[in-house]
Short mmCIF file of C-alpha atoms (C1' of nucleotides) in Angstrom, two decimals:
data_model
loop_
_atom_site.label_atom_id
_atom_site.label_comp_id
_atom_site.label_asym_id
_atom_site.label_seq_id
_atom_site.Cartn_x
_atom_site.Cartn_y
_atom_site.Cartn_z
CA MET A 135 0.08 -0.02 -0.12
CA THR A 136 2.30 2.64 1.54
CA ASP A 137 5.34 1.37 -1.28
CA GLN A 138 3.42 2.83 -4.25
CA PRO A 139 5.45 4.83 -6.99
CA LYS A 140 4.79 9.18 -5.62
CA PHE A 141 2.50 9.28 -8.47
CA ALA A 142 0.37 6.84 -8.18
CA GLN A 143 -0.43 7.89 -4.32
CA ILE A 144 -1.12 11.33 -5.40
CA LYS A 145 -3.49 10.31 -8.62
CA GLN A 146 -5.90 8.20 -5.74
CA HIS A 147 -5.72 11.26 -3.52
CA ILE A 148 -7.57 13.11 -6.18
CA ILE A 149 -9.42 9.97 -7.41
CA ASP A 150 -10.28 9.36 -3.80
CA LYS A 151 -11.32 13.35 -3.45
CA ILE A 152 -13.40 13.57 -6.22
CA ARG A 153 -15.12 9.96 -5.58
CA ALA A 154 -15.98 12.11 -2.13
CA GLY A 155 -17.14 14.56 -3.45
CA ALA A 156 -15.54 17.08 -2.36
CA TRP A 157 -13.88 18.00 -5.54
CA GLN A 158 -16.89 18.48 -7.55
CA GLU A 159 -17.59 18.84 -11.56
CA ASN A 160 -15.53 21.60 -12.96
CA GLN A 161 -14.65 22.75 -9.44
CA ARG A 162 -10.77 23.51 -9.52
CA VAL A 163 -8.11 20.90 -8.43
CA PRO A 164 -4.47 21.89 -6.74
CA SER A 165 -1.83 22.97 -9.40
CA GLU A 166 1.47 21.48 -10.42
CA ASN A 167 3.72 23.92 -7.59
CA GLU A 168 0.40 23.23 -4.42
CA LEU A 169 0.61 19.39 -5.37
CA SER A 170 4.10 19.45 -4.69
CA ASP A 171 4.27 21.35 -2.10
CA GLN A 172 2.15 19.46 -0.34
CA PHE A 173 3.53 15.56 -1.26
CA GLN A 174 7.03 17.04 -1.25
CA VAL A 175 7.14 15.86 -4.50
CA SER A 176 8.89 18.07 -7.60
CA ARG A 177 6.64 19.68 -9.69
CA MET A 178 7.80 16.61 -12.91
CA THR A 179 5.96 14.13 -10.01
CA ALA A 180 2.97 15.77 -9.45
CA ARG A 181 2.91 17.56 -13.48
CA ARG A 182 2.65 13.10 -14.27
CA ALA A 183 0.04 12.31 -11.71
CA LEU A 184 -2.23 15.44 -12.76
CA SER A 185 -1.01 14.73 -16.64
CA GLU A 186 -2.22 10.75 -16.39
CA LEU A 187 -5.53 11.20 -15.31
CA THR A 188 -6.21 13.83 -17.87
CA GLU A 189 -5.11 11.58 -20.22
CA SER A 190 -7.76 8.78 -18.87
CA GLY A 191 -10.62 11.71 -18.82
CA VAL A 192 -10.61 12.44 -15.35
CA LEU A 193 -9.97 15.47 -15.75
CA THR A 194 -8.96 18.89 -18.40
CA ARG A 195 -6.44 21.78 -18.07
CA SER A 196 -6.07 24.41 -19.99
CA GLN A 197 -3.00 26.24 -19.89
CA GLY A 198 -2.82 29.74 -17.75
CA LEU A 199 -5.86 28.67 -16.35
CA GLY A 200 -5.69 25.42 -14.35
CA THR A 201 -6.63 21.87 -13.94
CA PHE A 202 -10.69 20.74 -13.27
CA VAL A 203 -12.16 17.84 -12.62
CA ALA A 204 -14.46 16.79 -15.86
CA SER A 205 -17.24 16.85 -16.67
CA PHE A 206 -19.70 13.33 -16.76
CA LYS A 207 -21.63 15.12 -19.38
CA SER A 208 -19.09 14.83 -21.77
CA GLN A 209 -17.10 11.65 -20.84
CA SER A 210 -18.04 9.32 -23.66
CA SER A 211 -17.22 5.71 -22.59
CA LEU A 212 -15.62 3.32 -24.50
CA LEU A 213 -16.59 -0.49 -26.20
CA GLU A 214 -13.91 -2.98 -27.18
CA ILE A 215 -14.20 -5.06 -30.26
CA ARG A 216 -12.29 -7.72 -29.50
CA ASN A 217 -10.86 -11.22 -32.11
CA ILE A 218 -13.66 -13.43 -31.50
CA ALA A 219 -10.82 -16.57 -31.52
CA ASP A 220 -9.37 -14.65 -28.40
CA GLU A 221 -12.28 -14.04 -26.88
CA VAL A 222 -14.18 -17.48 -27.07
CA LYS A 223 -10.95 -19.13 -25.88
CA GLU A 224 -10.08 -16.63 -22.99
CA ARG A 225 -13.98 -17.32 -21.38
CA GLY A 226 -12.84 -21.34 -21.62
CA GLY A 227 -14.43 -22.67 -25.49
CA ASN A 228 -13.33 -24.20 -27.33
CA TYR A 229 -12.84 -22.03 -30.44
CA THR A 230 -12.40 -23.52 -34.62
CA CYS A 231 -14.30 -22.19 -37.84
CA ILE A 232 -15.03 -22.88 -41.05
CA VAL A 233 -14.32 -21.29 -44.58
CA LEU A 234 -18.23 -22.02 -46.53
CA SER A 235 -16.00 -19.90 -49.52
CA LEU A 236 -12.88 -18.30 -50.96
CA GLU A 237 -12.70 -16.66 -54.31
CA SER A 238 -11.99 -13.37 -56.44
CA ILE A 239 -15.24 -12.40 -57.47
CA SER A 240 -15.62 -9.10 -59.57
CA ALA A 241 -16.26 -6.08 -57.72
CA ILE A 242 -20.57 -4.54 -57.50
CA ALA A 243 -20.10 -0.75 -56.98
CA PRO A 244 -20.27 -0.93 -53.60
CA ILE A 245 -17.57 -3.27 -52.46
CA ALA A 246 -14.90 -1.29 -55.90
CA ILE A 247 -15.97 1.99 -53.16
CA ALA A 248 -15.67 0.34 -49.77
CA LEU A 249 -11.86 -1.42 -50.84
CA GLY A 250 -10.81 1.56 -53.39
CA VAL A 251 -10.61 -0.37 -56.61
CA GLU A 252 -11.30 -0.16 -59.80
CA MET A 253 -15.70 -1.24 -60.65
CA ASP A 254 -16.04 -5.07 -62.08
CA SER A 255 -12.51 -5.55 -60.91
CA LEU A 256 -11.59 -8.38 -60.01
CA VAL A 257 -11.38 -8.76 -55.71
CA TYR A 258 -10.74 -11.57 -53.04
CA ARG A 259 -14.11 -12.51 -51.40
CA SER A 260 -13.69 -14.53 -48.14
CA ILE A 261 -16.71 -16.40 -46.26
CA ILE A 262 -15.88 -18.15 -42.40
CA VAL A 263 -18.15 -18.91 -39.87
CA HIS A 264 -16.21 -18.61 -36.30
CA ASN A 265 -17.49 -20.71 -33.83
CA GLU A 266 -17.69 -21.86 -30.28
CA ASN A 267 -18.26 -24.84 -28.56
CA ASP A 268 -19.34 -26.58 -32.28
CA ALA A 269 -21.44 -23.87 -32.62
CA PRO A 270 -21.74 -21.03 -35.20
CA LEU A 271 -21.17 -17.42 -33.46
CA GLN A 272 -20.22 -15.25 -35.78
CA VAL A 273 -20.10 -15.12 -39.81
CA GLU A 274 -17.53 -13.06 -41.13
CA GLU A 275 -17.47 -12.20 -44.67
CA ARG A 276 -14.91 -10.70 -46.23
CA PHE A 277 -13.22 -8.73 -49.36
CA VAL A 278 -9.93 -8.24 -49.85
CA ASN A 279 -7.60 -5.92 -52.65
CA PRO A 280 -5.61 -7.96 -54.06
CA ALA A 281 -2.92 -5.64 -54.78
CA LEU A 282 -1.90 -5.57 -51.39
CA ALA A 283 -2.26 -9.14 -50.02
CA PRO A 284 -2.63 -11.25 -53.88
CA GLU A 285 -2.00 -14.96 -52.12
CA TYR A 286 -4.68 -14.50 -49.85
CA LEU A 287 -6.57 -17.25 -51.87
CA GLN A 288 -3.89 -19.94 -51.55
CA GLN A 289 -4.03 -19.04 -46.90
CA ASP A 290 -5.26 -21.65 -44.90
CA PHE A 291 -7.50 -19.81 -42.52
CA SER A 292 -8.69 -22.44 -40.72
CA GLN A 293 -4.83 -22.44 -39.15
CA THR A 294 -4.86 -18.91 -39.51
CA THR A 295 -7.60 -15.89 -38.96
CA PRO A 296 -7.84 -14.06 -41.90
CA HIS A 297 -7.28 -11.02 -39.86
CA GLU A 298 -3.72 -12.56 -38.62
CA TYR A 299 -2.52 -13.31 -42.30
CA LEU A 300 -3.58 -9.96 -43.65
CA THR A 301 -1.69 -7.77 -40.54
CA GLN A 302 1.12 -9.46 -41.41
CA VAL A 303 1.65 -8.89 -44.86
CA ALA A 304 0.48 -6.09 -44.37
CA PRO A 305 1.08 -3.67 -41.73
CA LEU A 306 -2.42 -2.04 -40.35
CA THR A 307 -2.61 1.72 -39.87
CA GLU A 308 -6.07 2.44 -39.73
CA ALA A 309 -8.90 0.74 -38.85
CA ARG A 310 -12.93 2.20 -38.96
CA HIS A 311 -16.02 0.60 -37.57
CA THR A 312 -19.67 0.86 -37.68
CA VAL A 313 -21.91 -1.05 -35.05
CA GLU A 314 -25.18 -1.57 -36.33
CA ALA A 315 -28.44 -3.78 -35.34
CA ILE A 316 -29.84 -6.01 -38.66
CA MET A 317 -32.34 -8.61 -40.15
CA PRO A 318 -30.58 -11.90 -41.53
CA ASN A 319 -31.06 -12.96 -44.63
CA GLU A 320 -32.36 -16.52 -45.25
CA GLU A 321 -28.55 -17.22 -46.07
CA ILE A 322 -27.24 -16.23 -43.01
CA CYS A 323 -29.67 -17.55 -41.01
CA GLN A 324 -28.60 -20.56 -42.71
CA TRP A 325 -24.63 -20.03 -41.54
CA LEU A 326 -25.65 -18.77 -37.71
CA ASP A 327 -27.97 -21.68 -37.78
CA MET A 328 -31.16 -19.46 -36.82
CA PHE A 329 -34.26 -20.70 -37.09
CA ASN A 330 -36.15 -18.08 -36.65
CA GLU A 331 -35.28 -15.13 -37.79
CA GLU A 332 -33.66 -13.01 -34.95
CA PRO A 333 -32.05 -9.40 -35.07
CA CYS A 334 -28.31 -9.67 -35.76
CA LEU A 335 -25.11 -7.11 -34.32
CA GLN A 336 -23.43 -5.98 -37.60
CA VAL A 337 -20.01 -5.09 -37.23
CA ILE A 338 -18.73 -3.40 -40.81
CA ARG A 339 -15.03 -2.79 -40.65
CA ARG A 340 -12.35 -1.44 -42.56
CA THR A 341 -8.47 -1.66 -42.30
CA TRP A 342 -5.69 0.15 -44.45
CA SER A 343 -2.30 -0.45 -44.64
CA SER A 344 0.41 2.46 -45.61
CA HIS A 345 -0.66 1.10 -49.28
CA GLY A 346 -4.69 1.69 -48.74
CA ILE A 347 -7.42 -0.30 -47.59
CA VAL A 348 -6.36 -3.72 -47.35
CA SER A 349 -9.72 -4.75 -46.78
CA PHE A 350 -13.71 -4.64 -45.75
CA ALA A 351 -15.44 -6.62 -43.70
CA ARG A 352 -18.45 -7.30 -42.58
CA LEU A 353 -19.09 -9.26 -38.83
CA ILE A 354 -22.13 -10.60 -37.91
CA SER A 355 -22.73 -12.12 -34.94
CA SER A 356 -26.37 -12.94 -33.88
CA GLY A 357 -28.11 -11.14 -30.75
CA SER A 358 -28.99 -13.02 -28.50
CA LYS A 359 -25.39 -14.63 -28.42
CA TYR A 360 -23.08 -11.61 -28.38
CA ARG A 361 -23.03 -8.77 -27.70
CA LEU A 362 -20.15 -6.29 -27.18
CA GLY A 363 -19.18 -4.29 -23.78
CA GLY A 364 -17.56 -2.01 -22.22
CA HIS A 365 -16.34 -1.05 -18.81
CA LEU A 366 -15.63 2.89 -17.96
CA THR A 367 -14.32 3.23 -13.82
CA PHE A 368 -12.33 5.07 -11.93
CA LYS A 369 -10.17 2.33 -10.04
CA LYS A 370 -6.90 3.47 -12.42
CA MET B 245 6.10 21.46 -38.92
CA THR B 246 9.28 21.41 -38.02
CA ASP B 247 8.08 23.33 -34.92
CA GLN B 248 6.55 20.08 -33.16
CA PRO B 249 7.89 19.16 -29.66
CA LYS B 250 10.62 16.99 -29.85
CA PHE B 251 8.46 13.96 -27.90
CA ALA B 252 6.27 14.77 -30.98
CA GLN B 253 8.96 14.83 -33.43
CA ILE B 254 10.72 11.24 -32.38
CA LYS B 255 6.54 9.82 -32.22
CA GLN B 256 6.25 10.41 -36.05
CA HIS B 257 9.47 8.72 -36.95
CA ILE B 258 9.43 5.54 -35.51
CA ILE B 259 5.36 5.60 -36.73
CA ASP B 260 6.76 6.52 -39.86
CA LYS B 261 9.27 3.56 -39.79
CA ILE B 262 6.58 1.51 -38.50
CA ARG B 263 4.05 2.44 -41.32
CA ALA B 264 6.24 2.35 -44.07
CA GLY B 265 7.33 -1.97 -42.75
CA ALA B 266 11.08 -0.93 -41.34
CA TRP B 267 10.24 -1.84 -37.96
CA GLN B 268 8.29 -4.80 -38.12
CA GLU B 269 5.50 -6.76 -35.73
CA ASN B 270 7.01 -7.62 -32.18
CA GLN B 271 10.09 -6.47 -33.11
CA ARG B 272 12.83 -4.55 -31.16
CA VAL B 273 12.53 -0.62 -31.36
CA PRO B 274 15.63 1.56 -30.27
CA SER B 275 15.87 1.93 -26.62
CA GLU B 276 15.58 5.34 -24.25
CA ASN B 277 19.36 5.88 -24.24
CA GLU B 278 19.37 4.78 -28.08
CA LEU B 279 16.68 7.94 -29.16
CA SER B 280 18.09 10.08 -26.72
CA ASP B 281 21.59 10.16 -28.64
CA GLN B 282 20.20 9.38 -32.33
CA PHE B 283 17.65 12.96 -31.75
CA GLN B 284 20.24 15.15 -28.85
CA VAL B 285 17.64 14.88 -26.67
CA SER B 286 17.57 13.94 -22.55
CA ARG B 287 16.25 11.13 -22.07
CA MET B 288 13.36 11.92 -19.99
CA THR B 289 12.59 13.18 -23.52
CA ALA B 290 13.04 9.88 -25.29
CA ARG B 291 10.95 8.86 -23.04
CA ARG B 292 8.13 10.32 -23.05
CA ALA B 293 7.84 9.34 -26.82
CA LEU B 294 8.16 5.48 -25.98
CA SER B 295 6.05 5.90 -23.32
CA GLU B 296 3.20 7.79 -24.91
CA LEU B 297 3.13 4.60 -27.75
CA THR B 298 2.89 2.60 -25.84
CA GLU B 299 0.16 3.75 -23.74
CA SER B 300 -1.75 4.12 -27.27
CA GLY B 301 -1.09 0.75 -27.77
CA VAL B 302 1.31 0.96 -30.48
CA LEU B 303 4.23 -0.44 -28.19
CA THR B 304 4.66 -2.99 -25.96
CA ARG B 305 7.77 -2.78 -23.21
CA SER B 306 9.03 -4.89 -20.49
CA GLN B 307 11.13 -3.49 -18.10
CA GLY B 308 15.10 -5.76 -18.72
CA LEU B 309 14.57 -6.52 -22.63
CA GLY B 310 13.05 -3.94 -24.45
CA THR B 311 10.79 -1.82 -26.28
CA PHE B 312 8.75 -3.85 -28.89
CA VAL B 313 6.57 -3.15 -32.27
CA ALA B 314 2.33 -4.35 -29.94
CA SER B 315 1.25 -7.00 -32.66
CA PHE B 316 -2.15 -6.34 -34.02
CA LYS B 317 -3.23 -9.46 -33.67
CA SER B 318 -4.27 -8.27 -30.33
CA GLN B 319 -5.06 -5.04 -30.38
CA SER B 320 -9.10 -4.32 -28.92
CA SER B 321 -9.82 -1.77 -31.09
CA LEU B 322 -12.57 0.68 -29.47
CA LEU B 323 -15.73 2.00 -29.72
CA GLU B 324 -17.16 5.23 -28.59
CA ILE B 325 -20.87 5.48 -26.57
CA ARG B 326 -21.39 9.24 -26.13
CA ASN B 327 -24.55 11.22 -24.66
CA ILE B 328 -26.96 11.78 -27.46
CA ALA B 329 -27.38 15.14 -26.84
CA ASP B 330 -24.10 15.89 -27.63
CA GLU B 331 -23.69 14.15 -30.55
CA VAL B 332 -26.89 15.42 -32.32
CA LYS B 333 -26.03 19.26 -31.14
CA GLU B 334 -22.06 18.36 -33.20
CA ARG B 335 -23.27 17.18 -36.25
CA GLY B 336 -26.01 20.72 -36.08
CA GLY B 337 -28.97 18.53 -35.80
CA ASN B 338 -32.30 20.41 -33.68
CA TYR B 339 -31.55 18.11 -30.11
CA THR B 340 -35.33 17.89 -28.48
CA CYS B 341 -36.97 15.22 -25.55
CA ILE B 342 -39.82 14.47 -24.79
CA VAL B 343 -40.55 13.15 -20.99
CA LEU B 344 -43.43 10.23 -21.60
CA SER B 345 -43.33 9.06 -17.94
CA LEU B 346 -41.56 9.81 -14.54
CA GLU B 347 -42.79 7.93 -11.47
CA SER B 348 -41.93 5.44 -8.60
CA ILE B 349 -42.90 1.72 -9.30
CA SER B 350 -42.66 -1.10 -7.84
CA ALA B 351 -39.66 -3.27 -8.86
CA ILE B 352 -39.82 -6.32 -10.36
CA ALA B 353 -36.36 -9.38 -10.33
CA PRO B 354 -34.22 -8.28 -12.50
CA ILE B 355 -34.49 -4.42 -11.93
CA ALA B 356 -34.26 -5.15 -8.15
CA ILE B 357 -31.15 -7.65 -8.85
CA ALA B 358 -29.77 -4.74 -11.24
CA LEU B 359 -30.01 -1.77 -8.84
CA GLY B 360 -29.37 -3.51 -6.15
CA VAL B 361 -32.43 -3.13 -4.03
CA GLU B 362 -34.99 -5.28 -2.40
CA MET B 363 -37.16 -6.65 -4.40
CA ASP B 364 -40.53 -4.41 -4.46
CA SER B 365 -39.39 -1.89 -3.10
CA LEU B 366 -40.07 1.40 -4.41
CA VAL B 367 -37.82 2.53 -7.58
CA TYR B 368 -38.57 5.40 -10.05
CA ARG B 369 -38.72 5.19 -13.65
CA SER B 370 -37.98 7.44 -16.29
CA ILE B 371 -38.89 6.73 -19.99
CA ILE B 372 -38.01 10.08 -22.03
CA VAL B 373 -37.82 9.82 -26.07
CA HIS B 374 -35.13 11.76 -27.94
CA ASN B 375 -35.43 13.74 -31.29
CA GLU B 376 -33.36 14.93 -33.84
CA ASN B 377 -34.68 17.10 -36.16
CA ASP B 378 -38.04 16.12 -34.11
CA ALA B 379 -37.84 13.09 -35.48
CA PRO B 380 -36.94 10.34 -32.63
CA LEU B 381 -34.39 9.22 -32.45
CA GLN B 382 -34.08 6.85 -29.50
CA VAL B 383 -35.58 6.50 -25.60
CA GLU B 384 -34.36 6.03 -22.91
CA GLU B 385 -35.95 4.46 -20.25
CA ARG B 386 -34.46 4.62 -17.25
CA PHE B 387 -34.56 3.21 -13.30
CA VAL B 388 -33.34 5.24 -10.84
CA ASN B 389 -32.19 3.83 -6.80
CA PRO B 390 -34.61 6.48 -4.91
CA ALA B 391 -31.86 6.66 -1.68
CA LEU B 392 -29.23 7.72 -4.35
CA ALA B 393 -31.44 10.31 -6.45
CA PRO B 394 -34.29 11.45 -3.77
CA GLU B 395 -34.89 14.06 -5.88
CA TYR B 396 -35.54 12.44 -9.45
CA LEU B 397 -39.51 12.82 -9.84
CA GLN B 398 -39.08 16.26 -8.49
CA GLN B 399 -36.90 17.20 -11.69
CA ASP B 400 -37.60 19.44 -15.16
CA PHE B 401 -35.71 16.31 -17.93
CA SER B 402 -36.49 18.80 -20.86
CA GLN B 403 -34.33 21.19 -19.96
CA THR B 404 -31.43 18.55 -18.05
CA THR B 405 -31.05 15.25 -19.24
CA PRO B 406 -31.39 12.15 -16.31
CA HIS B 407 -27.40 11.80 -16.76
CA GLU B 408 -26.83 15.11 -15.94
CA TYR B 409 -28.73 15.32 -13.42
CA LEU B 410 -27.29 12.13 -11.77
CA THR B 411 -24.06 12.80 -11.67
CA GLN B 412 -24.71 15.88 -10.14
CA VAL B 413 -26.52 14.90 -6.77
CA ALA B 414 -24.27 11.60 -7.27
CA PRO B 415 -21.20 11.60 -8.36
CA LEU B 416 -20.21 8.82 -11.14
CA THR B 417 -17.49 6.50 -10.18
CA GLU B 418 -18.23 3.23 -12.64
CA ALA B 419 -20.39 2.88 -15.74
CA ARG B 420 -20.83 -0.75 -17.25
CA HIS B 421 -22.37 -0.98 -20.74
CA THR B 422 -23.40 -3.82 -23.33
CA VAL B 423 -24.72 -3.44 -26.55
CA GLU B 424 -26.53 -5.69 -28.09
CA ALA B 425 -29.37 -6.39 -31.24
CA ILE B 426 -33.17 -6.33 -30.24
CA MET B 427 -36.57 -6.71 -31.85
CA PRO B 428 -38.06 -4.01 -30.36
CA ASN B 429 -41.99 -4.48 -29.04
CA GLU B 430 -44.86 -2.17 -29.93
CA GLU B 431 -44.48 -0.09 -27.40
CA ILE B 432 -40.45 0.87 -28.56
CA CYS B 433 -41.73 1.48 -31.84
CA GLN B 434 -44.45 3.69 -31.23
CA TRP B 435 -42.28 5.65 -29.01
CA LEU B 436 -39.81 5.83 -31.59
CA ASP B 437 -42.59 6.41 -34.61
CA MET B 438 -41.91 2.73 -36.56
CA PHE B 439 -44.51 2.01 -39.10
CA ASN B 440 -42.46 -2.26 -39.68
CA GLU B 441 -40.84 -3.79 -36.93
CA GLU B 442 -36.69 -3.52 -37.59
CA PRO B 443 -34.49 -4.34 -35.70
CA CYS B 444 -32.95 -2.33 -32.77
CA LEU B 445 -29.62 -1.15 -31.28
CA GLN B 446 -29.88 -1.91 -27.82
CA VAL B 447 -27.42 -0.18 -24.91
CA ILE B 448 -28.03 -1.00 -21.29
CA ARG B 449 -25.84 1.34 -18.81
CA ARG B 450 -25.24 1.10 -15.32
CA THR B 451 -23.69 3.42 -13.20
CA TRP B 452 -22.31 3.48 -9.52
CA SER B 453 -21.81 6.46 -7.00
CA SER B 454 -18.73 5.07 -3.96
CA HIS B 455 -22.52 4.90 -2.69
CA GLY B 456 -24.19 1.93 -4.73
CA ILE B 457 -25.43 1.72 -8.73
CA VAL B 458 -27.47 4.93 -9.33
CA SER B 459 -29.34 3.51 -12.55
CA PHE B 460 -29.25 1.18 -14.98
CA ALA B 461 -30.73 2.63 -18.17
CA ARG B 462 -31.66 0.92 -21.21
CA LEU B 463 -31.59 3.05 -24.62
CA ILE B 464 -32.68 1.54 -27.54
CA SER B 465 -32.27 3.09 -31.18
CA SER B 466 -33.84 2.17 -34.05
CA GLY B 467 -30.43 0.21 -35.97
CA SER B 468 -31.83 2.14 -40.05
CA LYS B 469 -31.27 5.74 -38.04
CA TYR B 470 -28.76 4.70 -35.35
CA ARG B 471 -25.04 3.05 -35.37
CA LEU B 472 -22.06 3.84 -33.25
CA GLY B 473 -18.75 4.23 -34.21
CA GLY B 474 -15.31 3.97 -33.94
CA HIS B 475 -11.68 4.42 -34.99
CA LEU B 476 -8.43 3.43 -35.05
CA THR B 477 -5.41 5.36 -36.28
CA PHE B 478 -1.53 5.31 -35.49
CA LYS B 479 -1.39 9.37 -36.34
CA LYS B 480 -1.72 10.44 -33.09
"C1'" DA C 261 3.45 40.39 -13.43
"C1'" DA C 262 1.78 35.86 -11.42
"C1'" DG C 263 0.52 31.67 -12.00
"C1'" DT C 264 -0.50 28.29 -15.02
"C1'" DG C 265 0.14 24.51 -17.80
"C1'" DG C 266 3.71 22.34 -21.70
"C1'" DT C 267 7.91 21.34 -22.46
"C1'" DC C 268 12.90 20.35 -21.88
"C1'" DT C 269 17.60 19.06 -19.46
"C1'" DA C 270 21.22 16.37 -16.99
"C1'" DG C 271 21.45 13.93 -13.85
"C1'" DA C 272 20.37 9.90 -9.64
"C1'" DC C 273 19.25 5.46 -7.58
"C1'" DC C 274 16.35 1.46 -8.32
"C1'" DA C 275 14.63 -3.04 -10.30
"C1'" DC C 276 14.91 -6.42 -13.55
"C1'" DC C 277 16.76 -9.43 -17.26
"C1'" DA C 278 20.41 -11.38 -20.42
"C1'" DG C 279 24.98 -13.83 -21.26
"C1'" DT D 212 27.77 -7.42 -15.78
"C1'" DG D 213 25.85 -4.36 -18.51
"C1'" DG D 214 21.73 -2.78 -20.82
"C1'" DT D 215 16.83 -2.10 -20.10
"C1'" DG D 216 13.33 0.51 -18.60
"C1'" DG D 217 10.60 2.86 -13.72
"C1'" DT D 218 10.43 6.11 -11.30
"C1'" DC D 219 12.38 10.44 -9.69
"C1'" DT D 220 15.02 15.65 -8.64
"C1'" DA D 221 15.97 20.07 -9.60
"C1'" DG D 222 16.74 23.40 -11.65
"C1'" DA D 223 14.79 26.08 -16.35
"C1'" DC D 224 12.52 28.39 -20.09
"C1'" DC D 225 7.89 29.53 -22.55
"C1'" DA D 226 3.25 30.01 -24.19
"C1'" DC D 227 -1.03 31.70 -22.30
"C1'" DT D 228 -4.72 33.50 -19.11
"C1'" DT D 229 -6.73 36.56 -15.66
"C1'" DA D 230 -5.87 40.86 -13.46
#
DNA sequence: AAGTGGTCTAGACCACCAG
DNA sequence: TGGTGGTCTAGACCACTTA
């Protein structure tokens, strides 16, 4: 308890004050100099406590003015989108997958646009079902820019996931996601082994490498079996 | 361009190397001492560049070993769940809301459990529809622990949102979310003004203050009008 | 002008990991 | 034992804000 680093002790002190309500939203907290006096540390150490709490969204700072307790109103919480294979393994499930399709197709307009290639040019497409304990959990339809991953079709995706392979051959520099609720079509119902139509979570992910758009993936999971989770806390 | 802070220039240099593929996944990057020699800066400055890139997930460090390019495989991407009023205002829409219900009810089992109160005890409930340009975008059903916000029912939620009010009277210390796809019931269809049944995104949010669970909210949005977005990049 | 945060230096000691 | 990252110090100069 007591042999925590000094900057961590100061962080904890600030968090305690906020939790206890002693320092309210938008109220000023002690300056770097005040803290370094109070805790008998150098300014750099006090500064580190304030900087890290600012980074994690607990405080806001502005030059010349001071440091303040952040207003919760403006806080946005974060949700994780994780690798589904890792998730399954982490909760002790048995992860398997089935490659339903691995081919090259002619890009219709929306695919061509999403991948940044010419319309009707050839692109690669894979469809893979991810299973947990042999029950389908998520279907992944992925379109790949052949210029950036020419050997995509030769891979064995029952051993290594497309995402893993692609990050090796074309280092990832950027990714964008959207999440929405959709009704699956009949095909997807079959793949996910759903008897009745039920709503699904659809994650659309586009990934970039330094040479352009690498791939465009639709990850569809049954709404009742899969959910995204997030957690926001003040303990850190 | 050239009058960036030194630590930022070093960060950019490292990112450039990774983007260009010169430094591959899991490969070692220069140590603090090597960077401070190379860039003619103090070790603290080189250290800051490495620390910040580690914090943002680009690098991983371990004491005694060195600093390495993080593997993308293990990276999880983050999605934001934001205050809907802020979101609407930010994109230039006109935000309004309608309070459909504000009352105290008897807690049935799942509500009592979620709020951590006795079954059949009184809890507060509000139902509010959030509009963008007078069209319903999201409905918020919220259950509130009366012990932590006794005057909840007296508030005017057309002026201040429940979330705003609650963070004032019971400072937030923790929040948990789940996101799933659901089919709305008839009631929700009415509130959201949907003619046909369509899938919806449902965010469940529980918030804690230092004295316990403050509230439990269901935020339901039409799948076709609302989506969550996320972005992961190397530019920062 | 005084106080704030933002950047930076040139040292220091420590814990950890390798050969 | 030497190199690495982790913590810390006691200064310094600057840009910014308020009075």
